[in-house]
Amino acid sequence: MLYWKLAWQSIVKNKLEYLPFILAGSAAVALNLIIQLLIYSKGVKDLIASVSVIEMLSFGQVVICILSIIFLIYTYSFLSKRKQTEFGLFNVLGMQKMDLIKISWRQQLISFVLITVLGIISGLVFSKVLILLFMKLVGGNNFGLNISGLPILFVTIFFSVCFLCLLVKDVFSIIRMKTISLLHATKKGDSEPKNHWFLFILGIGLLAGGYYISLTVTSPLKAITQFFIAVLLVVCATYLLFIVASTIVLKLMKQNKAYYYQTNHFITVSNMLFRMKQNATGLASVSLLTTMALVVVVTTVSMFIGQEDYVNQQFPRAVILKKTNHQKNSVQTVHQLADKHHIKIKNSYSLEISSEIAGYLTENHKIQPLTDSSATSADGLSEIQFMTSKQFAKLTPSYQKLKTNEVYIYDRQGTFKEPMITFLNKTYHVKKILKRINGIPSEQPNMTHSMVIVVPSKNVTNAMGDIFNDLGDRKQAITYQNQLLFNVFGNSKNRKAFLKDLSQLPNTTVTDKFSTMNALKEFYGGFFFIGIIFSISFVMATGLIIYYKQISEGRADQQQFDILQKVGMSNDEVKRTVNSQIIWIFGLPIIIAVMHLCFAMPMIHKILQLFGIIIGPMVYITTFITIISMIVIYYLIYLRTSKTYYLQVSRKIS
Amino acid sequence: MTLLKVEHLRKEYRSRIKNNTVTALSDVNFEVEEGEFIAIMGESGSGKSTLLNCIATLDNPTAGMISLNDQDLTKLSDKLLARYRRDHLGFVFQDFNLLDTMSITDNIYLPLILAKNTIGKENKLNHLSKQLGIESLLNKYPYELSGGQKQRVAIARALITNPDILLADEPTGALDSKNSSEILSIFSQYNEQRQTILMVTHSSLAASHAQRVLFIKDGKVFHQVYRGNKTEQEMLLTINDAMTNLLGGIA
């Protein structure tokens, strides 16, 4: 009983450290539980793309699990320092190490029970809200959430393992503990940090390099590979600059005597100089985590919002009916089916276009058939469709006739700029590079470069088809398909039945906007949801990291502020100094993160283009809202932190 | 002229459990004339540090009055108290209380900067550092200094505002005997230049440098000894006698 009492008392006494630990732990439990509940929920199982959505949620689960472990261990290290002193005292008073271990496991058990119970309760409550949000995002309509024991069991086991690790850590530190060192805990002065101009210039250079890559990247495919280089450069630069630049800037401030010897700046600058030395890496990590949260939000929001546009561009009309043989589409059959299902068909048109052949574009504007060896050089890879000028004339009334050696080229990505193009051995003059062709989808479902070449007649492609067949490892005949595109109107039940019947017509493939949209919505909606969960946990984690850092520093700074108050600093001035110091610690990471995000935007933009997604104003609005809410969350943690810190350092006059 | 007046000063500490008050000072009365060097002596727990804290306005008295230059300090707000501390008082502590994050120069400037009184600070610093022999230390940091050096710096910091009264709380408590006597003779020197000094100590050797010694016991001024024309040695004997007779004996 004594051990329980001591264990509980220690928790209560160190509530300044324990409370955030328990809250953060509960939040981690709740997040894990929510994702688990979603994975097992009926609503998600009923989705069309349920497999990939569950896969994505599971991936999110793994990441959140890892984050939870790191986070628990990190926050616990602050607690553990406090506990060490306490245990040292118990040790001096005559407790054996075995007794300390007995106290320790009781403490772990208490905090584990508190955290899991709180976490599971709040998780269950919030999961109701979150499944609503989730289903709204993915466009599902089953909001059922069957609460089974399995997720709760998983979360409980997972966190009991985490706490077991913490206990092991505790036991080790108790075993290694030397009482005498605790009694002689001397504080050694830290020497003033030095200026490292070389590292500063290196940091600036790396940062400029990273930003430069992002600003100048041209092709989306290159963006992916260069993205990692840029990220690496910026990460290194962030660490370097936080460590070095902060010192240099503060020292410059210090050298400016008129600025330095002012009441407000004097203490802040001299304190920050030492503080930054201890905190630079931590703050750099916080900045990077914040940047990550922002990038995740931007990409997932863009994808979620951009998907509709993307699908619309793939589908000039709601339904595309492709005949795989040369037969004309029987418009009549379609109309008959439509009548049967009470569906109205409008704005229909048909066109004839070749199937896609994969080739690649060499540097001297030549199209080579794709072979195994050339397949590796993804740079010039292109998917090409052909269309006769006769067909083109139907789609585009203001049409200028092509001569036999002339072609029109419509390049969806807009990278083709040559005046000539060669198919194997014959060169054609590019009469015009078209921005678009009416009635032709302006997006393809996959990410490769693609173009449509308008040729004078089928003769050109017939000849080429033979050669491609002979040379290419992937034998692809160029065949022309008839496509029928039309919009449908009617209620969704009828529409579904109609589309089902339509797809059963012989020799046809049917694609429609609705099912594509739904599948994408489920996928990107899930993605968006995971993005939100990630960002919330990132922001929470970083906020708490700063909180803990400040609290532990507050204890160290207690003496310093005590001196300042004895020498004649009023409580108001202490408050002001504390605030201005902490606001820097909180503000700097956000400023840096926003700056990183701004410079990353061109690159994110390019990469999203690969997915057919254009960053629109909605994305900027959401990003802005995200930044604002991040600042609000940080600000709340800041208020709490500065209050606690102030209480720690200010003298209590009785 | 009377500089500091302490009348019927009472200080009680209320512990967290109700109905349990500890009286640190019950009824303290004394006056300090301008230019005096006074030592306050007493056993640990006698209330001497509480007395100093009350005078230093770091602690609020329960009852009674403390006035400096006829200004009642017990009635000032927190903001005014801070101003009063930095304008009229100088502090020297047992554990020096220098800020490790600042250079020696900045540590000494600190009260001036807090008071926004930075005009001519270089001259004041030069003057003091020459007197105290710390010129060569000005660009160093506190953690690079020995105890005696730190205390000199602390004295410089205390004196740079030309305080009405210098308060010293066991200034030699953390020093060896050589450094102790050096610090005490510095006090005597400044006292000769009409600096008023109020020092709390339990070392009779330290107290023997003062002109007057107040003995505190059970929260009251129990006795006082004037130095008059005595040498330090004679003063030391007088103090020790007073200690054994009055404090150690049955009161």
Short mmCIF file of C-alpha atoms in Angstrom, two decimals, chain A residues 109-509:
data_model
loop_
_atom_site.label_atom_id
_atom_site.label_comp_id
_atom_site.label_asym_id
_atom_site.label_seq_id
_atom_site.Cartn_x
_atom_site.Cartn_y
_atom_site.Cartn_z
CA LEU A 109 0.57 0.96 -14.35
CA ILE A 110 -1.32 3.96 -13.04
CA SER A 111 -0.38 6.14 -15.97
CA PHE A 112 -1.05 3.30 -18.41
CA VAL A 113 -4.53 2.71 -17.04
CA LEU A 114 -5.28 6.43 -17.00
CA ILE A 115 -4.05 6.90 -20.53
CA THR A 116 -5.80 3.89 -22.06
CA VAL A 117 -9.10 4.48 -20.30
CA LEU A 118 -9.14 8.18 -21.17
CA GLY A 119 -7.93 7.43 -24.68
CA ILE A 120 -10.46 4.70 -25.37
CA ILE A 121 -13.35 6.75 -24.05
CA SER A 122 -12.40 9.83 -26.03
CA GLY A 123 -11.58 7.67 -29.05
CA LEU A 124 -15.03 6.10 -28.98
CA VAL A 125 -16.69 9.47 -28.62
CA PHE A 126 -14.70 11.10 -31.39
CA SER A 127 -14.89 8.14 -33.72
CA LYS A 128 -18.61 8.85 -34.15
CA VAL A 129 -17.77 12.33 -35.38
CA LEU A 130 -14.81 11.22 -37.42
CA ILE A 131 -16.61 8.43 -39.24
CA LEU A 132 -19.15 11.02 -40.30
CA LEU A 133 -16.34 13.18 -41.61
CA PHE A 134 -14.63 10.22 -43.19
CA MET A 135 -17.74 9.03 -44.99
CA LYS A 136 -18.48 12.55 -46.17
CA LEU A 137 -14.99 12.77 -47.60
CA VAL A 138 -14.97 9.43 -49.34
CA GLY A 139 -18.57 9.79 -50.47
CA GLY A 140 -19.79 6.65 -48.77
CA ASN A 141 -23.27 6.41 -47.38
CA ASN A 142 -22.97 3.82 -44.64
CA PHE A 143 -22.17 5.66 -41.49
CA GLY A 144 -22.31 2.54 -39.38
CA LEU A 145 -19.52 2.02 -36.92
CA ASN A 146 -19.54 -1.37 -35.35
CA ILE A 147 -17.61 -1.13 -32.16
CA SER A 148 -16.03 -4.50 -31.70
CA GLY A 149 -13.56 -5.54 -29.07
CA LEU A 150 -10.81 -6.15 -31.57
CA PRO A 151 -9.64 -2.54 -32.09
CA ILE A 152 -9.81 -1.87 -28.37
CA LEU A 153 -7.83 -5.00 -27.68
CA PHE A 154 -5.25 -4.03 -30.28
CA VAL A 155 -4.82 -0.55 -28.87
CA THR A 156 -4.60 -1.87 -25.31
CA ILE A 157 -1.97 -4.43 -26.23
CA PHE A 158 0.00 -1.97 -28.30
CA PHE A 159 0.16 0.59 -25.54
CA SER A 160 0.86 -1.96 -22.85
CA VAL A 161 3.90 -2.95 -24.90
CA CYS A 162 4.88 0.73 -25.12
CA PHE A 163 4.59 1.13 -21.38
CA LEU A 164 6.50 -2.05 -20.82
CA CYS A 165 9.34 -0.46 -22.80
CA LEU A 166 9.12 2.66 -20.63
CA LEU A 167 9.23 0.46 -17.53
CA VAL A 168 12.30 -1.33 -18.81
CA LYS A 169 13.88 2.05 -19.43
CA ASP A 170 12.99 3.10 -15.90
CA VAL A 171 14.37 -0.06 -14.35
CA PHE A 172 17.61 0.39 -16.22
CA SER A 173 18.03 3.93 -15.04
CA ILE A 174 17.26 2.87 -11.48
CA ILE A 175 19.85 0.13 -11.63
CA ARG A 176 22.46 2.46 -13.02
CA MET A 177 21.55 5.23 -10.61
CA LYS A 178 24.26 6.53 -8.32
CA THR A 179 22.92 8.36 -5.33
CA ILE A 180 26.02 10.45 -4.82
CA SER A 181 25.82 11.95 -8.29
CA LEU A 182 22.24 12.99 -7.62
CA LEU A 183 23.18 14.75 -4.43
CA HIS A 184 25.97 16.57 -6.15
CA ALA A 185 24.01 17.66 -9.14
CA THR A 186 26.22 20.59 -10.03
CA LYS A 187 25.26 23.04 -12.65
CA LYS A 188 28.06 23.81 -15.00
CA GLY A 189 28.04 27.04 -16.89
CA ASP A 190 27.66 26.79 -20.60
CA SER A 191 30.20 28.61 -22.67
CA GLU A 192 29.00 31.20 -25.12
CA PRO A 193 28.44 29.75 -28.59
CA LYS A 194 30.89 30.73 -31.28
CA ASN A 195 30.26 32.04 -34.76
CA HIS A 196 30.76 29.54 -37.54
CA TRP A 197 30.72 31.60 -40.68
CA PHE A 198 31.71 28.73 -42.91
CA LEU A 199 28.80 26.57 -41.78
CA PHE A 200 26.53 29.57 -42.08
CA ILE A 201 27.49 30.12 -45.70
CA LEU A 202 27.19 26.39 -46.34
CA GLY A 203 23.71 26.41 -44.83
CA ILE A 204 22.65 29.39 -46.90
CA GLY A 205 24.08 27.70 -49.97
CA LEU A 206 22.24 24.45 -49.33
CA LEU A 207 19.01 26.28 -48.69
CA ALA A 208 19.40 28.36 -51.84
CA GLY A 209 20.18 25.17 -53.75
CA GLY A 210 17.09 23.42 -52.49
CA TYR A 211 14.89 26.40 -53.22
CA TYR A 212 16.50 26.87 -56.63
CA ILE A 213 15.74 23.29 -57.63
CA SER A 214 12.14 23.74 -56.62
CA LEU A 215 11.76 27.03 -58.44
CA THR A 216 13.38 25.93 -61.67
CA VAL A 217 12.12 22.39 -62.07
CA THR A 218 10.55 22.00 -65.51
CA SER A 219 9.08 18.59 -66.09
CA PRO A 220 6.81 16.80 -63.65
CA LEU A 221 8.72 13.54 -63.99
CA LYS A 222 11.97 15.28 -63.13
CA ALA A 223 10.21 16.91 -60.21
CA ILE A 224 9.75 13.57 -58.48
CA THR A 225 13.42 12.65 -58.52
CA GLN A 226 14.57 16.16 -57.79
CA PHE A 227 12.06 16.56 -55.03
CA PHE A 228 14.06 14.24 -52.84
CA ILE A 229 17.30 16.06 -53.56
CA ALA A 230 15.65 19.36 -52.75
CA VAL A 231 14.16 17.96 -49.55
CA LEU A 232 17.52 16.61 -48.50
CA LEU A 233 19.21 19.96 -49.14
CA VAL A 234 16.55 21.89 -47.28
CA VAL A 235 16.60 19.49 -44.33
CA CYS A 236 20.38 19.82 -43.97
CA ALA A 237 20.16 23.56 -44.42
CA THR A 238 17.44 23.90 -41.80
CA TYR A 239 19.49 22.10 -39.19
CA LEU A 240 22.66 23.98 -40.08
CA LEU A 241 21.01 27.37 -40.10
CA PHE A 242 19.15 26.84 -36.88
CA ILE A 243 22.38 25.90 -35.20
CA VAL A 244 24.62 28.51 -36.78
CA ALA A 245 22.54 31.37 -38.06
CA SER A 246 20.69 31.91 -34.82
CA THR A 247 23.99 32.48 -33.04
CA ILE A 248 25.26 34.80 -35.73
CA VAL A 249 22.11 36.91 -35.80
CA LEU A 250 21.97 37.16 -32.02
CA LYS A 251 25.61 38.08 -31.82
CA LEU A 252 25.12 40.80 -34.38
CA MET A 253 22.27 42.10 -32.26
CA LYS A 254 24.57 42.02 -29.30
CA GLN A 255 27.27 43.96 -31.08
CA ASN A 256 24.83 46.72 -31.84
CA LYS A 257 25.21 48.40 -28.46
CA ALA A 258 22.38 50.88 -28.88
CA TYR A 259 20.01 48.00 -29.54
CA TYR A 260 21.42 45.56 -27.07
CA TYR A 261 21.50 47.80 -24.01
CA GLN A 262 17.78 48.33 -23.89
CA THR A 263 15.77 46.76 -21.12
CA ASN A 264 13.63 44.64 -23.42
CA HIS A 265 16.39 43.40 -25.68
CA PHE A 266 19.16 42.99 -23.13
CA ILE A 267 17.87 39.93 -21.33
CA THR A 268 16.10 38.38 -24.29
CA VAL A 269 19.14 38.50 -26.54
CA SER A 270 21.59 37.21 -23.97
CA ASN A 271 19.22 34.44 -22.94
CA MET A 272 18.33 33.41 -26.46
CA LEU A 273 21.99 33.13 -27.33
CA PHE A 274 22.39 30.30 -24.86
CA ARG A 275 18.96 28.93 -25.36
CA MET A 276 19.36 28.55 -29.10
CA LYS A 277 22.54 26.63 -28.55
CA GLN A 278 20.66 24.02 -26.56
CA ASN A 279 17.51 24.09 -28.62
CA ALA A 280 18.63 24.61 -32.18
CA THR A 281 18.31 20.99 -33.26
CA GLY A 282 15.00 20.59 -31.47
CA LEU A 283 13.60 23.68 -33.11
CA ALA A 284 14.88 22.61 -36.50
CA SER A 285 13.10 19.27 -36.08
CA VAL A 286 9.96 21.04 -35.03
CA SER A 287 10.15 23.28 -38.11
CA LEU A 288 10.60 20.30 -40.38
CA LEU A 289 7.73 18.40 -38.79
CA THR A 290 5.55 21.46 -39.19
CA THR A 291 6.59 21.78 -42.81
CA MET A 292 5.72 18.13 -43.31
CA ALA A 293 2.29 18.63 -41.80
CA LEU A 294 1.69 21.57 -44.15
CA VAL A 295 2.90 19.68 -47.21
CA VAL A 296 0.70 16.72 -46.34
CA VAL A 297 -2.30 18.99 -46.02
CA VAL A 298 -1.56 20.81 -49.28
CA THR A 299 -1.13 17.64 -51.31
CA THR A 300 -4.05 15.73 -49.87
CA VAL A 301 -6.36 18.72 -50.13
CA SER A 302 -5.28 19.38 -53.69
CA MET A 303 -5.84 15.78 -54.61
CA PHE A 304 -9.20 15.71 -52.95
CA ILE A 305 -10.35 18.92 -54.53
CA GLY A 306 -8.63 18.39 -57.85
CA GLN A 307 -10.00 14.92 -58.49
CA GLU A 308 -13.32 16.13 -59.85
CA ASP A 309 -11.66 18.41 -62.33
CA TYR A 310 -9.33 15.65 -63.30
CA VAL A 311 -12.18 13.24 -63.99
CA ASN A 312 -14.09 15.89 -65.89
CA GLN A 313 -11.13 16.37 -68.17
CA GLN A 314 -10.90 12.68 -68.82
CA PHE A 315 -14.54 12.60 -69.75
CA PRO A 316 -15.71 15.21 -72.26
CA ARG A 317 -19.04 13.40 -71.90
CA ALA A 318 -20.29 11.31 -69.00
CA VAL A 319 -20.06 8.01 -70.85
CA ILE A 320 -17.48 6.84 -73.37
CA LEU A 321 -18.39 3.75 -75.33
CA LYS A 322 -15.54 2.16 -77.26
CA LYS A 323 -15.98 -0.38 -79.99
CA THR A 324 -12.97 -2.60 -80.19
CA ASN A 325 -13.62 -3.70 -83.77
CA HIS A 326 -14.18 -1.54 -86.76
CA GLN A 327 -17.90 -1.69 -86.63
CA LYS A 328 -19.74 1.54 -86.26
CA ASN A 329 -21.29 2.12 -82.86
CA SER A 330 -24.85 1.25 -83.06
CA VAL A 331 -26.33 4.42 -81.77
CA GLN A 332 -29.69 2.85 -82.02
CA THR A 333 -28.89 0.05 -79.62
CA VAL A 334 -27.75 2.59 -77.09
CA HIS A 335 -30.91 4.60 -77.48
CA GLN A 336 -33.02 1.49 -77.14
CA LEU A 337 -31.30 0.58 -73.91
CA ALA A 338 -31.71 4.10 -72.66
CA ASP A 339 -35.40 4.09 -73.34
CA LYS A 340 -35.72 0.80 -71.52
CA HIS A 341 -34.16 2.30 -68.39
CA HIS A 342 -35.90 5.70 -68.66
CA ILE A 343 -32.65 7.44 -69.34
CA LYS A 344 -32.26 10.48 -71.58
CA ILE A 345 -29.21 10.70 -73.78
CA LYS A 346 -27.98 14.13 -74.78
CA ASN A 347 -25.05 15.83 -76.51
CA SER A 348 -23.83 12.64 -78.06
CA TYR A 349 -21.15 12.53 -80.72
CA SER A 350 -18.88 9.89 -82.13
CA LEU A 351 -15.29 9.98 -83.24
CA GLU A 352 -12.68 7.72 -84.67
CA ILE A 353 -9.25 7.66 -83.09
CA SER A 354 -6.43 5.14 -82.89
CA SER A 355 -5.61 3.10 -79.85
CA GLU A 356 -2.62 4.32 -77.86
CA ILE A 357 0.83 3.14 -78.84
CA ALA A 358 3.75 3.52 -76.50
CA GLY A 359 6.86 5.02 -78.00
CA TYR A 360 9.41 7.50 -76.98
CA LEU A 361 10.53 10.78 -78.34
CA THR A 362 14.21 11.09 -79.11
CA GLU A 363 16.04 14.36 -78.96
CA ASN A 364 15.87 14.94 -82.68
CA HIS A 365 12.07 14.84 -82.62
CA LYS A 366 11.81 11.25 -83.72
CA ILE A 367 9.32 8.73 -82.44
CA GLN A 368 10.92 5.39 -81.69
CA PRO A 369 8.98 2.29 -80.87
CA LEU A 370 9.30 1.25 -77.27
CA THR A 371 11.79 -1.54 -76.71
CA ASP A 372 12.96 -3.05 -73.48
CA SER A 373 16.15 -1.05 -73.47
CA SER A 374 14.47 2.21 -74.24
CA ALA A 375 11.76 1.60 -71.66
CA THR A 376 14.19 2.43 -68.90
CA SER A 377 14.72 5.98 -70.06
CA ALA A 378 11.46 7.36 -68.84
CA ASP A 379 12.30 10.84 -70.01
CA GLY A 380 11.00 10.76 -73.55
CA LEU A 381 8.30 8.23 -72.93
CA SER A 382 5.10 9.10 -74.68
CA GLU A 383 1.76 7.60 -75.47
CA ILE A 384 0.58 8.47 -78.91
CA GLN A 385 -2.81 8.37 -80.53
CA PHE A 386 -3.51 9.12 -84.15
CA MET A 387 -6.45 10.74 -85.78
CA THR A 388 -7.20 11.43 -89.42
CA SER A 389 -7.61 14.94 -90.68
CA LYS A 390 -11.06 14.01 -91.84
CA GLN A 391 -12.09 13.20 -88.28
CA PHE A 392 -10.32 16.28 -87.01
CA ALA A 393 -12.33 18.44 -89.39
CA LYS A 394 -15.52 17.10 -87.88
CA LEU A 395 -14.44 18.11 -84.39
CA THR A 396 -12.91 21.42 -85.34
CA PRO A 397 -14.82 23.45 -87.89
CA SER A 398 -12.20 26.16 -88.44
CA TYR A 399 -9.79 23.70 -89.85
CA GLN A 400 -7.01 24.17 -92.36
CA LYS A 401 -6.33 21.24 -94.60
CA LEU A 402 -3.16 19.23 -94.12
CA LYS A 403 -0.77 18.50 -96.98
CA THR A 404 0.55 14.97 -97.25
CA ASN A 405 3.70 15.79 -95.31
CA GLU A 406 2.04 17.83 -92.62
CA VAL A 407 0.59 16.96 -89.22
CA TYR A 408 -1.10 18.70 -86.30
CA ILE A 409 0.08 17.79 -82.87
CA TYR A 410 -1.88 18.05 -79.67
CA ASP A 411 0.43 17.57 -76.70
CA ARG A 412 -1.45 17.27 -73.41
CA GLN A 413 1.54 18.20 -71.28
CA GLY A 414 2.57 21.00 -73.59
CA THR A 415 6.23 20.03 -73.71
CA PHE A 416 6.53 19.27 -77.41
CA LYS A 417 7.83 22.32 -79.22
CA GLU A 418 9.57 20.97 -82.36
CA PRO A 419 8.79 22.18 -85.85
CA MET A 420 9.25 18.65 -87.27
CA ILE A 421 8.39 15.16 -86.21
CA THR A 422 9.72 11.90 -87.59
CA PHE A 423 8.04 8.55 -87.46
CA LEU A 424 10.89 6.19 -88.12
CA ASN A 425 12.18 7.34 -91.44
CA LYS A 426 9.67 9.83 -92.60
CA THR A 427 9.69 13.40 -91.44
CA TYR A 428 6.58 15.53 -91.23
CA HIS A 429 6.24 19.21 -90.89
CA VAL A 430 4.30 20.21 -87.79
CA LYS A 431 1.78 22.65 -89.13
CA LYS A 432 0.57 23.67 -85.71
CA ILE A 433 0.86 22.56 -82.11
CA LEU A 434 -2.66 22.55 -80.78
CA LYS A 435 -3.61 23.63 -77.29
CA ARG A 436 -6.64 21.35 -77.28
CA ILE A 437 -8.93 19.43 -79.54
CA ASN A 438 -12.63 19.76 -78.95
CA GLY A 439 -14.16 16.53 -77.79
CA ILE A 440 -10.88 14.82 -77.04
CA PRO A 441 -10.17 14.18 -73.35
CA SER A 442 -7.57 16.62 -72.10
CA GLU A 443 -6.39 14.18 -69.42
CA GLN A 444 -5.42 10.55 -69.53
CA PRO A 445 -5.96 8.16 -66.64
CA ASN A 446 -2.24 7.42 -66.37
CA MET A 447 0.64 9.76 -65.81
CA THR A 448 2.78 9.44 -68.92
CA HIS A 449 3.31 12.12 -71.50
CA SER A 450 0.70 11.74 -74.20
CA MET A 451 -0.15 13.32 -77.50
CA VAL A 452 -2.58 13.10 -80.35
CA ILE A 453 -1.18 13.40 -83.85
CA VAL A 454 -3.50 14.43 -86.62
CA VAL A 455 -2.32 12.81 -89.84
CA PRO A 456 -3.45 13.51 -93.41
CA SER A 457 -4.82 9.99 -93.92
CA LYS A 458 -4.82 6.48 -92.56
CA ASN A 459 -2.13 5.47 -95.02
CA VAL A 460 0.50 7.07 -92.86
CA THR A 461 -0.41 5.07 -89.82
CA ASN A 462 -1.08 1.85 -91.61
CA ALA A 463 2.48 1.82 -92.89
CA MET A 464 3.84 2.79 -89.54
CA GLY A 465 1.80 0.23 -87.71
CA ASP A 466 3.55 -2.48 -89.66
CA ILE A 467 6.98 -1.21 -88.77
CA PHE A 468 6.12 -0.79 -85.13
CA ASN A 469 4.90 -4.31 -85.09
CA ASP A 470 8.10 -5.57 -86.56
CA LEU A 471 10.50 -3.60 -84.44
CA GLY A 472 8.84 -3.19 -81.12
CA ASP A 473 9.04 -5.89 -78.51
CA ARG A 474 5.59 -4.90 -77.48
CA LYS A 475 3.62 -5.64 -80.57
CA GLN A 476 0.98 -3.07 -80.97
CA ALA A 477 -1.08 -2.70 -84.05
CA ILE A 478 -2.44 0.71 -84.68
CA THR A 479 -6.12 0.14 -84.95
CA TYR A 480 -8.76 2.78 -85.15
CA GLN A 481 -11.64 2.65 -82.76
CA ASN A 482 -15.02 4.16 -82.95
CA GLN A 483 -16.03 5.96 -79.83
CA LEU A 484 -19.44 7.17 -78.85
CA LEU A 485 -19.55 9.85 -76.20
CA PHE A 486 -22.73 11.08 -74.58
CA ASN A 487 -24.23 12.52 -71.44
CA VAL A 488 -26.97 10.71 -69.57
CA PHE A 489 -29.80 12.09 -67.52
CA GLY A 490 -31.97 10.12 -65.14
CA ASN A 491 -32.01 8.96 -61.57
CA SER A 492 -28.96 7.18 -60.29
CA LYS A 493 -30.62 3.80 -59.92
CA ASN A 494 -31.74 3.74 -63.52
CA ARG A 495 -28.40 5.07 -64.62
CA LYS A 496 -26.59 2.23 -62.90
CA ALA A 497 -28.82 -0.39 -64.47
CA PHE A 498 -28.38 1.26 -67.87
CA LEU A 499 -24.61 1.33 -67.59
CA LYS A 500 -24.58 -2.28 -66.50
CA ASP A 501 -26.57 -3.37 -69.52
CA LEU A 502 -24.43 -1.21 -71.75
CA SER A 503 -21.21 -2.84 -70.57
CA GLN A 504 -22.61 -6.21 -71.52
CA LEU A 505 -22.86 -5.32 -75.20
CA PRO A 506 -20.46 -7.43 -77.24
CA ASN A 507 -17.09 -6.00 -78.33
CA THR A 508 -17.42 -2.82 -76.37
CA THR A 509 -15.78 -1.22 -73.39
#
